[in-house]
Amino acid sequence: DAGVTQSPTHLIKTRGQQVTLRCSPKSGHDTVSWYQQALGQGPQFIFQYYEEEERQRGNFPDRFSGHQFPNYSSELNVNALLLGDSALYLCASSLYGEDEAFFGQGTRLTVV
Amino acid sequence: KNEVEQSPQNLTAQEGEFITINCSYSVGISALHWLQQHPGGGIVSLFMLSSGKKKHGRLIATINIQEKHSSLHITASHPRDSAVYICAVLFLNTDKLIFGTGTRLQVFP
Protein backbone atom coordinates (compact mmCIF):
# COMPACT_ATOMS: atom_id res chain seq x y z
CA ASP A 1 0.00 0.00 0.00
CA ALA A 2 1.62 3.23 -1.18
CA GLY A 3 -0.33 5.38 1.25
CA VAL A 4 -1.16 8.92 0.18
CA THR A 5 1.00 10.17 -2.67
CA GLN A 6 1.34 13.75 -3.83
CA SER A 7 2.99 15.21 -6.88
CA PRO A 8 5.09 17.10 -7.57
CA THR A 9 7.14 17.31 -4.37
CA HIS A 10 8.48 20.76 -5.17
CA LEU A 11 7.37 23.45 -7.56
CA ILE A 12 8.44 26.98 -8.40
CA LYS A 13 5.99 29.27 -10.16
CA THR A 14 5.89 32.91 -11.10
CA ARG A 15 3.36 35.34 -9.70
CA GLY A 16 0.20 35.34 -11.81
CA GLN A 17 0.67 31.82 -13.11
CA GLN A 18 -1.59 28.87 -12.45
CA VAL A 19 -0.63 25.62 -10.72
CA THR A 20 -2.12 22.14 -10.38
CA LEU A 21 -1.20 19.81 -7.54
CA ARG A 22 -2.16 16.16 -7.44
CA CYS A 23 -3.04 13.67 -4.73
CA SER A 24 -3.72 9.95 -4.80
CA PRO A 25 -5.46 8.74 -1.65
CA LYS A 26 -4.60 5.67 0.36
CA SER A 27 -6.09 2.53 -1.11
CA GLY A 28 -9.69 2.13 0.00
CA HIS A 29 -10.14 5.78 0.93
CA ASP A 30 -12.79 7.86 -0.82
CA THR A 31 -12.37 11.29 0.73
CA VAL A 32 -9.59 13.78 0.07
CA SER A 33 -8.91 16.95 2.06
CA TRP A 34 -6.43 19.66 1.12
CA TYR A 35 -4.52 21.85 3.57
CA GLN A 36 -2.16 24.79 3.20
CA GLN A 37 0.71 25.12 5.65
CA ALA A 38 2.56 28.41 5.64
CA LEU A 39 6.05 28.47 7.10
CA GLY A 40 5.97 28.14 10.87
CA GLN A 41 2.20 27.68 10.98
CA GLY A 42 -0.16 24.79 11.43
CA PRO A 43 -1.99 23.54 8.34
CA GLN A 44 -5.18 25.36 7.34
CA PHE A 45 -8.11 23.54 5.76
CA ILE A 46 -8.75 24.45 2.12
CA PHE A 47 -11.51 22.04 1.07
CA GLN A 48 -12.65 18.45 1.08
CA TYR A 49 -13.84 16.26 -1.78
CA TYR A 50 -16.09 13.25 -1.61
CA GLU A 51 -18.04 11.63 -4.44
CA GLU A 52 -16.40 14.05 -6.86
CA GLU A 53 -17.96 17.04 -5.11
CA GLU A 54 -16.60 19.73 -2.84
CA ARG A 55 -18.20 18.97 0.52
CA GLN A 56 -16.66 21.57 2.78
CA ARG A 57 -14.55 24.63 2.19
CA GLY A 58 -12.29 26.70 4.40
CA ASN A 59 -11.64 30.40 4.23
CA PHE A 60 -9.84 30.46 0.90
CA PRO A 61 -10.63 32.59 -2.17
CA ASP A 62 -12.15 31.25 -5.36
CA ARG A 63 -8.68 31.19 -6.91
CA PHE A 64 -8.37 27.88 -5.10
CA SER A 65 -10.39 25.17 -6.78
CA GLY A 66 -10.29 21.44 -6.91
CA HIS A 67 -11.51 18.32 -8.52
CA GLN A 68 -11.96 14.69 -7.59
CA PHE A 69 -11.87 11.92 -10.17
CA PRO A 70 -13.84 8.67 -10.21
CA ASN A 71 -10.77 6.83 -8.90
CA TYR A 72 -10.87 9.18 -5.84
CA SER A 73 -7.66 10.98 -6.76
CA SER A 74 -7.81 14.74 -6.52
CA GLU A 75 -6.32 17.92 -7.90
CA LEU A 76 -5.87 21.30 -6.30
CA ASN A 77 -5.73 24.24 -8.71
CA VAL A 78 -4.61 27.72 -7.80
CA ASN A 79 -5.04 30.53 -10.30
CA ALA A 80 -3.40 33.95 -10.43
CA LEU A 81 -0.70 32.94 -7.96
CA LEU A 82 0.38 35.40 -5.32
CA LEU A 83 3.61 35.45 -3.38
CA GLY A 84 1.57 34.62 -0.29
CA ASP A 85 0.48 31.33 -1.84
CA SER A 86 3.98 29.99 -1.20
CA ALA A 87 3.45 27.15 1.25
CA LEU A 88 3.43 23.42 1.77
CA TYR A 89 0.23 21.92 0.40
CA LEU A 90 -0.85 18.76 2.17
CA CYS A 91 -3.36 16.19 1.09
CA ALA A 92 -5.08 13.88 3.56
CA SER A 93 -7.24 10.92 2.71
CA SER A 94 -9.87 9.17 4.76
CA LEU A 95 -12.93 7.01 4.48
CA TYR A 96 -16.04 9.16 4.50
CA GLY A 97 -17.57 9.29 7.97
CA GLU A 98 -14.43 7.90 9.62
CA ASP A 99 -12.15 10.01 11.80
CA GLU A 100 -8.79 8.50 10.86
CA ALA A 101 -6.80 10.41 8.26
CA PHE A 102 -3.55 9.72 6.46
CA PHE A 103 -1.35 12.45 5.09
CA GLY A 104 0.85 12.74 2.04
CA GLN A 105 4.36 14.15 1.99
CA GLY A 106 3.13 17.44 0.66
CA THR A 107 3.98 19.67 -2.30
CA ARG A 108 6.14 22.66 -1.52
CA LEU A 109 5.09 25.53 -3.75
CA THR A 110 7.27 28.58 -4.09
CA VAL A 111 5.88 31.61 -5.90
CA VAL A 112 8.48 34.11 -7.08
CA LYS B 1 -15.31 29.01 18.05
CA ASN B 2 -13.27 25.92 17.17
CA GLU B 3 -9.76 26.55 18.43
CA VAL B 4 -6.72 24.43 19.18
CA GLU B 5 -3.78 25.58 21.29
CA GLN B 6 -0.50 23.79 21.78
CA SER B 7 2.27 24.31 24.27
CA PRO B 8 5.14 24.78 24.37
CA GLN B 9 5.93 26.19 20.93
CA ASN B 10 9.55 25.11 21.20
CA LEU B 11 11.14 22.45 23.34
CA THR B 12 14.73 21.33 23.72
CA ALA B 13 15.80 18.26 25.64
CA GLN B 14 18.77 16.07 26.34
CA GLU B 15 18.70 12.53 25.08
CA GLY B 16 16.89 10.31 27.57
CA GLU B 17 14.62 12.99 29.01
CA PHE B 18 10.87 12.58 29.37
CA ILE B 19 8.98 14.94 27.06
CA THR B 20 5.44 16.28 27.41
CA ILE B 21 3.60 18.31 24.79
CA ASN B 22 0.16 19.71 25.55
CA CYS B 23 -2.91 20.45 23.47
CA SER B 24 -6.09 22.23 24.55
CA TYR B 25 -9.21 22.76 22.52
CA SER B 26 -12.28 24.89 22.85
CA VAL B 27 -15.40 22.76 22.36
CA GLY B 28 -16.52 19.17 21.99
CA ILE B 29 -14.66 16.90 19.62
CA SER B 30 -15.14 13.57 17.91
CA ALA B 31 -11.41 12.81 17.65
CA LEU B 32 -7.96 14.25 18.27
CA HIS B 33 -4.87 13.42 16.24
CA TRP B 34 -1.24 13.68 17.19
CA LEU B 35 0.96 14.12 14.14
CA GLN B 36 4.70 14.24 13.55
CA GLN B 37 6.25 16.42 10.88
CA HIS B 38 9.92 16.18 9.96
CA PRO B 39 11.87 18.78 7.97
CA GLY B 40 10.75 18.42 4.38
CA GLY B 41 7.15 18.48 5.40
CA GLY B 42 5.65 15.01 5.34
CA ILE B 43 3.20 14.35 8.13
CA VAL B 44 2.96 11.03 9.93
CA SER B 45 -0.04 10.20 12.04
CA LEU B 46 1.04 9.02 15.49
CA PHE B 47 -2.25 8.60 17.31
CA MET B 48 -5.94 9.18 16.96
CA LEU B 49 -7.81 9.47 20.27
CA SER B 50 -11.37 10.01 21.32
CA SER B 51 -10.92 8.96 24.95
CA GLY B 52 -8.44 7.50 27.39
CA LYS B 53 -4.87 6.67 26.55
CA LYS B 54 -2.86 5.05 23.77
CA LYS B 55 0.71 3.80 23.75
CA HIS B 56 3.03 2.95 20.89
CA GLY B 57 6.61 2.20 21.73
CA ARG B 58 8.04 5.18 23.59
CA LEU B 59 5.09 7.39 22.73
CA ILE B 60 2.03 7.80 24.94
CA ALA B 61 -1.00 9.96 24.21
CA THR B 62 -3.71 10.79 26.69
CA ILE B 63 -6.91 12.77 26.45
CA ASN B 64 -9.22 14.22 29.09
CA ILE B 65 -12.55 14.96 27.44
CA GLN B 66 -13.97 16.86 30.41
CA GLU B 67 -10.96 19.18 30.59
CA LYS B 68 -10.65 19.40 26.78
CA HIS B 69 -6.98 18.60 26.99
CA SER B 70 -4.59 16.07 25.51
CA SER B 71 -0.93 15.33 26.11
CA LEU B 72 1.72 13.58 24.07
CA HIS B 73 4.54 12.04 26.08
CA ILE B 74 7.85 10.73 24.79
CA THR B 75 9.80 8.53 27.15
CA ALA B 76 13.59 8.11 26.87
CA SER B 77 13.79 10.75 24.15
CA HIS B 78 16.26 10.32 21.31
CA PRO B 79 17.70 12.76 18.74
CA ARG B 80 15.65 11.03 16.04
CA ASP B 81 12.54 12.23 17.88
CA SER B 82 13.44 15.77 16.81
CA ALA B 83 10.52 17.01 14.75
CA VAL B 84 7.46 19.21 14.89
CA TYR B 85 4.58 17.62 16.75
CA ILE B 86 1.12 18.81 15.79
CA CYS B 87 -2.20 18.35 17.50
CA ALA B 88 -5.19 18.29 15.15
CA VAL B 89 -8.80 18.15 16.25
CA LEU B 90 -11.97 16.98 14.56
CA PHE B 91 -14.69 19.04 16.19
CA LEU B 92 -18.20 17.66 16.51
CA ASN B 93 -20.39 18.10 13.42
CA THR B 94 -17.51 18.87 11.09
CA ASP B 95 -15.32 16.80 8.79
CA LYS B 96 -12.32 19.12 8.72
CA LEU B 97 -9.30 18.96 10.99
CA ILE B 98 -8.30 22.07 12.90
CA PHE B 99 -4.59 22.12 13.60
CA GLY B 100 -2.52 23.58 16.37
CA THR B 101 0.57 25.55 15.39
CA GLY B 102 2.85 22.71 16.42
CA THR B 103 5.62 22.14 18.94
CA ARG B 104 9.15 22.10 17.61
CA LEU B 105 11.14 19.50 19.57
CA GLN B 106 14.91 19.23 19.45
CA VAL B 107 16.61 16.41 21.31
CA PHE B 108 20.36 16.71 21.71
CA PRO B 109 22.73 13.79 22.28
PDB file of C-alpha atoms in Angstrom:
ATOM      1  CA  ASP A   1       0.000   0.000   0.000  1.00  0.00           C
ATOM      2  CA  ALA A   2       1.624   3.235  -1.179  1.00  0.00           C
ATOM      3  CA  GLY A   3      -0.330   5.380   1.248  1.00  0.00           C
ATOM      4  CA  VAL A   4      -1.161   8.918   0.184  1.00  0.00           C
ATOM      5  CA  THR A   5       1.004  10.171  -2.666  1.00  0.00           C
ATOM      6  CA  GLN A   6       1.335  13.747  -3.832  1.00  0.00           C
ATOM      7  CA  SER A   7       2.988  15.215  -6.882  1.00  0.00           C
ATOM      8  CA  PRO A   8       5.087  17.096  -7.568  1.00  0.00           C
ATOM      9  CA  THR A   9       7.141  17.310  -4.374  1.00  0.00           C
ATOM     10  CA  HIS A  10       8.483  20.755  -5.167  1.00  0.00           C
ATOM     11  CA  LEU A  11       7.369  23.452  -7.556  1.00  0.00           C
ATOM     12  CA  ILE A  12       8.437  26.977  -8.399  1.00  0.00           C
ATOM     13  CA  LYS A  13       5.988  29.273 -10.156  1.00  0.00           C
ATOM     14  CA  THR A  14       5.892  32.910 -11.101  1.00  0.00           C
ATOM     15  CA  ARG A  15       3.357  35.342  -9.696  1.00  0.00           C
ATOM     16  CA  GLY A  16       0.201  35.342 -11.814  1.00  0.00           C
ATOM     17  CA  GLN A  17       0.668  31.816 -13.106  1.00  0.00           C
ATOM     18  CA  GLN A  18      -1.593  28.867 -12.445  1.00  0.00           C
ATOM     19  CA  VAL A  19      -0.631  25.621 -10.721  1.00  0.00           C
ATOM     20  CA  THR A  20      -2.117  22.137 -10.381  1.00  0.00           C
ATOM     21  CA  LEU A  21      -1.199  19.813  -7.539  1.00  0.00           C
ATOM     22  CA  ARG A  22      -2.160  16.161  -7.437  1.00  0.00           C
ATOM     23  CA  CYS A  23      -3.041  13.668  -4.732  1.00  0.00           C
ATOM     24  CA  SER A  24      -3.715   9.949  -4.802  1.00  0.00           C
ATOM     25  CA  PRO A  25      -5.456   8.737  -1.648  1.00  0.00           C
ATOM     26  CA  LYS A  26      -4.600   5.671   0.360  1.00  0.00           C
ATOM     27  CA  SER A  27      -6.091   2.528  -1.109  1.00  0.00           C
ATOM     28  CA  GLY A  28      -9.692   2.131  -0.005  1.00  0.00           C
ATOM     29  CA  HIS A  29     -10.143   5.782   0.934  1.00  0.00           C
ATOM     30  CA  ASP A  30     -12.789   7.856  -0.823  1.00  0.00           C
ATOM     31  CA  THR A  31     -12.371  11.295   0.725  1.00  0.00           C
ATOM     32  CA  VAL A  32      -9.586  13.783   0.072  1.00  0.00           C
ATOM     33  CA  SER A  33      -8.911  16.946   2.056  1.00  0.00           C
ATOM     34  CA  TRP A  34      -6.427  19.657   1.116  1.00  0.00           C
ATOM     35  CA  TYR A  35      -4.521  21.850   3.571  1.00  0.00           C
ATOM     36  CA  GLN A  36      -2.162  24.792   3.204  1.00  0.00           C
ATOM     37  CA  GLN A  37       0.709  25.120   5.648  1.00  0.00           C
ATOM     38  CA  ALA A  38       2.564  28.414   5.643  1.00  0.00           C
ATOM     39  CA  LEU A  39       6.048  28.470   7.102  1.00  0.00           C
ATOM     40  CA  GLY A  40       5.966  28.138  10.866  1.00  0.00           C
ATOM     41  CA  GLN A  41       2.197  27.685  10.983  1.00  0.00           C
ATOM     42  CA  GLY A  42      -0.163  24.787  11.425  1.00  0.00           C
ATOM     43  CA  PRO A  43      -1.992  23.541   8.342  1.00  0.00           C
ATOM     44  CA  GLN A  44      -5.177  25.359   7.343  1.00  0.00           C
ATOM     45  CA  PHE A  45      -8.109  23.542   5.758  1.00  0.00           C
ATOM     46  CA  ILE A  46      -8.752  24.454   2.122  1.00  0.00           C
ATOM     47  CA  PHE A  47     -11.511  22.044   1.070  1.00  0.00           C
ATOM     48  CA  GLN A  48     -12.650  18.445   1.079  1.00  0.00           C
ATOM     49  CA  TYR A  49     -13.838  16.257  -1.776  1.00  0.00           C
ATOM     50  CA  TYR A  50     -16.090  13.247  -1.610  1.00  0.00           C
ATOM     51  CA  GLU A  51     -18.041  11.630  -4.439  1.00  0.00           C
ATOM     52  CA  GLU A  52     -16.399  14.050  -6.863  1.00  0.00           C
ATOM     53  CA  GLU A  53     -17.963  17.039  -5.114  1.00  0.00           C
ATOM     54  CA  GLU A  54     -16.604  19.728  -2.837  1.00  0.00           C
ATOM     55  CA  ARG A  55     -18.198  18.972   0.520  1.00  0.00           C
ATOM     56  CA  GLN A  56     -16.657  21.574   2.777  1.00  0.00           C
ATOM     57  CA  ARG A  57     -14.547  24.632   2.194  1.00  0.00           C
ATOM     58  CA  GLY A  58     -12.289  26.695   4.397  1.00  0.00           C
ATOM     59  CA  ASN A  59     -11.645  30.397   4.233  1.00  0.00           C
ATOM     60  CA  PHE A  60      -9.838  30.463   0.897  1.00  0.00           C
ATOM     61  CA  PRO A  61     -10.626  32.595  -2.173  1.00  0.00           C
ATOM     62  CA  ASP A  62     -12.145  31.249  -5.357  1.00  0.00           C
ATOM     63  CA  ARG A  63      -8.676  31.193  -6.914  1.00  0.00           C
ATOM     64  CA  PHE A  64      -8.366  27.883  -5.096  1.00  0.00           C
ATOM     65  CA  SER A  65     -10.386  25.173  -6.781  1.00  0.00           C
ATOM     66  CA  GLY A  66     -10.291  21.440  -6.908  1.00  0.00           C
ATOM     67  CA  HIS A  67     -11.507  18.315  -8.524  1.00  0.00           C
ATOM     68  CA  GLN A  68     -11.957  14.692  -7.591  1.00  0.00           C
ATOM     69  CA  PHE A  69     -11.870  11.924 -10.166  1.00  0.00           C
ATOM     70  CA  PRO A  70     -13.845   8.667 -10.210  1.00  0.00           C
ATOM     71  CA  ASN A  71     -10.770   6.826  -8.901  1.00  0.00           C
ATOM     72  CA  TYR A  72     -10.870   9.181  -5.844  1.00  0.00           C
ATOM     73  CA  SER A  73      -7.658  10.981  -6.759  1.00  0.00           C
ATOM     74  CA  SER A  74      -7.815  14.738  -6.518  1.00  0.00           C
ATOM     75  CA  GLU A  75      -6.323  17.918  -7.897  1.00  0.00           C
ATOM     76  CA  LEU A  76      -5.874  21.300  -6.304  1.00  0.00           C
ATOM     77  CA  ASN A  77      -5.727  24.241  -8.710  1.00  0.00           C
ATOM     78  CA  VAL A  78      -4.608  27.719  -7.797  1.00  0.00           C
ATOM     79  CA  ASN A  79      -5.041  30.533 -10.303  1.00  0.00           C
ATOM     80  CA  ALA A  80      -3.397  33.948 -10.427  1.00  0.00           C
ATOM     81  CA  LEU A  81      -0.700  32.937  -7.963  1.00  0.00           C
ATOM     82  CA  LEU A  82       0.381  35.397  -5.324  1.00  0.00           C
ATOM     83  CA  LEU A  83       3.613  35.450  -3.382  1.00  0.00           C
ATOM     84  CA  GLY A  84       1.569  34.624  -0.287  1.00  0.00           C
ATOM     85  CA  ASP A  85       0.481  31.328  -1.839  1.00  0.00           C
ATOM     86  CA  SER A  86       3.980  29.990  -1.198  1.00  0.00           C
ATOM     87  CA  ALA A  87       3.447  27.151   1.249  1.00  0.00           C
ATOM     88  CA  LEU A  88       3.427  23.421   1.773  1.00  0.00           C
ATOM     89  CA  TYR A  89       0.232  21.919   0.403  1.00  0.00           C
ATOM     90  CA  LEU A  90      -0.849  18.763   2.166  1.00  0.00           C
ATOM     91  CA  CYS A  91      -3.362  16.189   1.093  1.00  0.00           C
ATOM     92  CA  ALA A  92      -5.080  13.883   3.561  1.00  0.00           C
ATOM     93  CA  SER A  93      -7.242  10.916   2.710  1.00  0.00           C
ATOM     94  CA  SER A  94      -9.866   9.166   4.761  1.00  0.00           C
ATOM     95  CA  LEU A  95     -12.934   7.009   4.477  1.00  0.00           C
ATOM     96  CA  TYR A  96     -16.045   9.163   4.501  1.00  0.00           C
ATOM     97  CA  GLY A  97     -17.566   9.287   7.973  1.00  0.00           C
ATOM     98  CA  GLU A  98     -14.429   7.900   9.621  1.00  0.00           C
ATOM     99  CA  ASP A  99     -12.150  10.012  11.796  1.00  0.00           C
ATOM    100  CA  GLU A 100      -8.794   8.497  10.857  1.00  0.00           C
ATOM    101  CA  ALA A 101      -6.804  10.410   8.256  1.00  0.00           C
ATOM    102  CA  PHE A 102      -3.545   9.719   6.456  1.00  0.00           C
ATOM    103  CA  PHE A 103      -1.345  12.447   5.086  1.00  0.00           C
ATOM    104  CA  GLY A 104       0.851  12.739   2.036  1.00  0.00           C
ATOM    105  CA  GLN A 105       4.365  14.150   1.993  1.00  0.00           C
ATOM    106  CA  GLY A 106       3.126  17.444   0.658  1.00  0.00           C
ATOM    107  CA  THR A 107       3.978  19.667  -2.296  1.00  0.00           C
ATOM    108  CA  ARG A 108       6.145  22.659  -1.519  1.00  0.00           C
ATOM    109  CA  LEU A 109       5.087  25.532  -3.748  1.00  0.00           C
ATOM    110  CA  THR A 110       7.273  28.582  -4.092  1.00  0.00           C
ATOM    111  CA  VAL A 111       5.882  31.608  -5.902  1.00  0.00           C
ATOM    112  CA  VAL A 112       8.484  34.114  -7.078  1.00  0.00           C
TER     113      VAL A 112
ATOM    114  CA  LYS B   1     -15.313  29.011  18.047  1.00  0.00           C
ATOM    115  CA  ASN B   2     -13.272  25.920  17.167  1.00  0.00           C
ATOM    116  CA  GLU B   3      -9.764  26.550  18.432  1.00  0.00           C
ATOM    117  CA  VAL B   4      -6.721  24.430  19.184  1.00  0.00           C
ATOM    118  CA  GLU B   5      -3.782  25.579  21.287  1.00  0.00           C
ATOM    119  CA  GLN B   6      -0.504  23.789  21.785  1.00  0.00           C
ATOM    120  CA  SER B   7       2.274  24.311  24.273  1.00  0.00           C
ATOM    121  CA  PRO B   8       5.135  24.775  24.367  1.00  0.00           C
ATOM    122  CA  GLN B   9       5.928  26.187  20.930  1.00  0.00           C
ATOM    123  CA  ASN B  10       9.548  25.112  21.201  1.00  0.00           C
ATOM    124  CA  LEU B  11      11.145  22.453  23.339  1.00  0.00           C
ATOM    125  CA  THR B  12      14.735  21.335  23.716  1.00  0.00           C
ATOM    126  CA  ALA B  13      15.800  18.264  25.641  1.00  0.00           C
ATOM    127  CA  GLN B  14      18.774  16.066  26.339  1.00  0.00           C
ATOM    128  CA  GLU B  15      18.697  12.525  25.078  1.00  0.00           C
ATOM    129  CA  GLY B  16      16.887  10.312  27.567  1.00  0.00           C
ATOM    130  CA  GLU B  17      14.619  12.985  29.006  1.00  0.00           C
ATOM    131  CA  PHE B  18      10.867  12.576  29.368  1.00  0.00           C
ATOM    132  CA  ILE B  19       8.977  14.938  27.062  1.00  0.00           C
ATOM    133  CA  THR B  20       5.437  16.283  27.413  1.00  0.00           C
ATOM    134  CA  ILE B  21       3.595  18.305  24.787  1.00  0.00           C
ATOM    135  CA  ASN B  22       0.163  19.714  25.555  1.00  0.00           C
ATOM    136  CA  CYS B  23      -2.911  20.445  23.467  1.00  0.00           C
ATOM    137  CA  SER B  24      -6.089  22.234  24.548  1.00  0.00           C
ATOM    138  CA  TYR B  25      -9.211  22.763  22.524  1.00  0.00           C
ATOM    139  CA  SER B  26     -12.282  24.888  22.852  1.00  0.00           C
ATOM    140  CA  VAL B  27     -15.395  22.763  22.355  1.00  0.00           C
ATOM    141  CA  GLY B  28     -16.517  19.170  21.988  1.00  0.00           C
ATOM    142  CA  ILE B  29     -14.658  16.898  19.622  1.00  0.00           C
ATOM    143  CA  SER B  30     -15.137  13.570  17.914  1.00  0.00           C
ATOM    144  CA  ALA B  31     -11.414  12.809  17.649  1.00  0.00           C
ATOM    145  CA  LEU B  32      -7.965  14.248  18.271  1.00  0.00           C
ATOM    146  CA  HIS B  33      -4.872  13.424  16.236  1.00  0.00           C
ATOM    147  CA  TRP B  34      -1.242  13.681  17.194  1.00  0.00           C
ATOM    148  CA  LEU B  35       0.960  14.117  14.138  1.00  0.00           C
ATOM    149  CA  GLN B  36       4.701  14.239  13.554  1.00  0.00           C
ATOM    150  CA  GLN B  37       6.253  16.419  10.880  1.00  0.00           C
ATOM    151  CA  HIS B  38       9.920  16.175   9.955  1.00  0.00           C
ATOM    152  CA  PRO B  39      11.869  18.779   7.969  1.00  0.00           C
ATOM    153  CA  GLY B  40      10.752  18.418   4.377  1.00  0.00           C
ATOM    154  CA  GLY B  41       7.149  18.483   5.399  1.00  0.00           C
ATOM    155  CA  GLY B  42       5.650  15.013   5.340  1.00  0.00           C
ATOM    156  CA  ILE B  43       3.202  14.350   8.134  1.00  0.00           C
ATOM    157  CA  VAL B  44       2.959  11.027   9.926  1.00  0.00           C
ATOM    158  CA  SER B  45      -0.045  10.198  12.039  1.00  0.00           C
ATOM    159  CA  LEU B  46       1.043   9.016  15.488  1.00  0.00           C
ATOM    160  CA  PHE B  47      -2.253   8.599  17.312  1.00  0.00           C
ATOM    161  CA  MET B  48      -5.943   9.178  16.960  1.00  0.00           C
ATOM    162  CA  LEU B  49      -7.808   9.472  20.273  1.00  0.00           C
ATOM    163  CA  SER B  50     -11.369  10.005  21.323  1.00  0.00           C
ATOM    164  CA  SER B  51     -10.916   8.963  24.949  1.00  0.00           C
ATOM    165  CA  GLY B  52      -8.442   7.504  27.394  1.00  0.00           C
ATOM    166  CA  LYS B  53      -4.866   6.667  26.546  1.00  0.00           C
ATOM    167  CA  LYS B  54      -2.858   5.050  23.768  1.00  0.00           C
ATOM    168  CA  LYS B  55       0.711   3.805  23.747  1.00  0.00           C
ATOM    169  CA  HIS B  56       3.026   2.948  20.891  1.00  0.00           C
ATOM    170  CA  GLY B  57       6.611   2.196  21.730  1.00  0.00           C
ATOM    171  CA  ARG B  58       8.045   5.183  23.589  1.00  0.00           C
ATOM    172  CA  LEU B  59       5.087   7.392  22.730  1.00  0.00           C
ATOM    173  CA  ILE B  60       2.032   7.804  24.941  1.00  0.00           C
ATOM    174  CA  ALA B  61      -1.000   9.962  24.208  1.00  0.00           C
ATOM    175  CA  THR B  62      -3.712  10.794  26.693  1.00  0.00           C
ATOM    176  CA  ILE B  63      -6.908  12.765  26.449  1.00  0.00           C
ATOM    177  CA  ASN B  64      -9.223  14.224  29.094  1.00  0.00           C
ATOM    178  CA  ILE B  65     -12.546  14.959  27.444  1.00  0.00           C
ATOM    179  CA  GLN B  66     -13.971  16.862  30.412  1.00  0.00           C
ATOM    180  CA  GLU B  67     -10.957  19.183  30.590  1.00  0.00           C
ATOM    181  CA  LYS B  68     -10.654  19.401  26.776  1.00  0.00           C
ATOM    182  CA  HIS B  69      -6.983  18.599  26.991  1.00  0.00           C
ATOM    183  CA  SER B  70      -4.587  16.074  25.514  1.00  0.00           C
ATOM    184  CA  SER B  71      -0.925  15.332  26.115  1.00  0.00           C
ATOM    185  CA  LEU B  72       1.723  13.576  24.074  1.00  0.00           C
ATOM    186  CA  HIS B  73       4.544  12.037  26.075  1.00  0.00           C
ATOM    187  CA  ILE B  74       7.853  10.730  24.788  1.00  0.00           C
ATOM    188  CA  THR B  75       9.804   8.526  27.151  1.00  0.00           C
ATOM    189  CA  ALA B  76      13.592   8.114  26.870  1.00  0.00           C
ATOM    190  CA  SER B  77      13.785  10.750  24.150  1.00  0.00           C
ATOM    191  CA  HIS B  78      16.261  10.321  21.311  1.00  0.00           C
ATOM    192  CA  PRO B  79      17.700  12.755  18.744  1.00  0.00           C
ATOM    193  CA  ARG B  80      15.655  11.034  16.041  1.00  0.00           C
ATOM    194  CA  ASP B  81      12.536  12.228  17.878  1.00  0.00           C
ATOM    195  CA  SER B  82      13.443  15.770  16.809  1.00  0.00           C
ATOM    196  CA  ALA B  83      10.524  17.012  14.749  1.00  0.00           C
ATOM    197  CA  VAL B  84       7.459  19.212  14.886  1.00  0.00           C
ATOM    198  CA  TYR B  85       4.575  17.615  16.751  1.00  0.00           C
ATOM    199  CA  ILE B  86       1.124  18.812  15.785  1.00  0.00           C
ATOM    200  CA  CYS B  87      -2.200  18.350  17.499  1.00  0.00           C
ATOM    201  CA  ALA B  88      -5.194  18.288  15.149  1.00  0.00           C
ATOM    202  CA  VAL B  89      -8.799  18.150  16.248  1.00  0.00           C
ATOM    203  CA  LEU B  90     -11.971  16.979  14.560  1.00  0.00           C
ATOM    204  CA  PHE B  91     -14.691  19.035  16.195  1.00  0.00           C
ATOM    205  CA  LEU B  92     -18.201  17.664  16.505  1.00  0.00           C
ATOM    206  CA  ASN B  93     -20.386  18.101  13.424  1.00  0.00           C
ATOM    207  CA  THR B  94     -17.513  18.869  11.093  1.00  0.00           C
ATOM    208  CA  ASP B  95     -15.318  16.802   8.787  1.00  0.00           C
ATOM    209  CA  LYS B  96     -12.319  19.119   8.722  1.00  0.00           C
ATOM    210  CA  LEU B  97      -9.297  18.957  10.986  1.00  0.00           C
ATOM    211  CA  ILE B  98      -8.296  22.070  12.896  1.00  0.00           C
ATOM    212  CA  PHE B  99      -4.590  22.119  13.595  1.00  0.00           C
ATOM    213  CA  GLY B 100      -2.515  23.576  16.366  1.00  0.00           C
ATOM    214  CA  THR B 101       0.568  25.553  15.391  1.00  0.00           C
ATOM    215  CA  GLY B 102       2.851  22.714  16.419  1.00  0.00           C
ATOM    216  CA  THR B 103       5.617  22.143  18.943  1.00  0.00           C
ATOM    217  CA  ARG B 104       9.150  22.098  17.615  1.00  0.00           C
ATOM    218  CA  LEU B 105      11.144  19.505  19.568  1.00  0.00           C
ATOM    219  CA  GLN B 106      14.911  19.231  19.448  1.00  0.00           C
ATOM    220  CA  VAL B 107      16.607  16.409  21.307  1.00  0.00           C
ATOM    221  CA  PHE B 108      20.363  16.708  21.714  1.00  0.00           C
ATOM    222  CA  PRO B 109      22.731  13.788  22.277  1.00  0.00           C
TER     223      PRO B 109
END
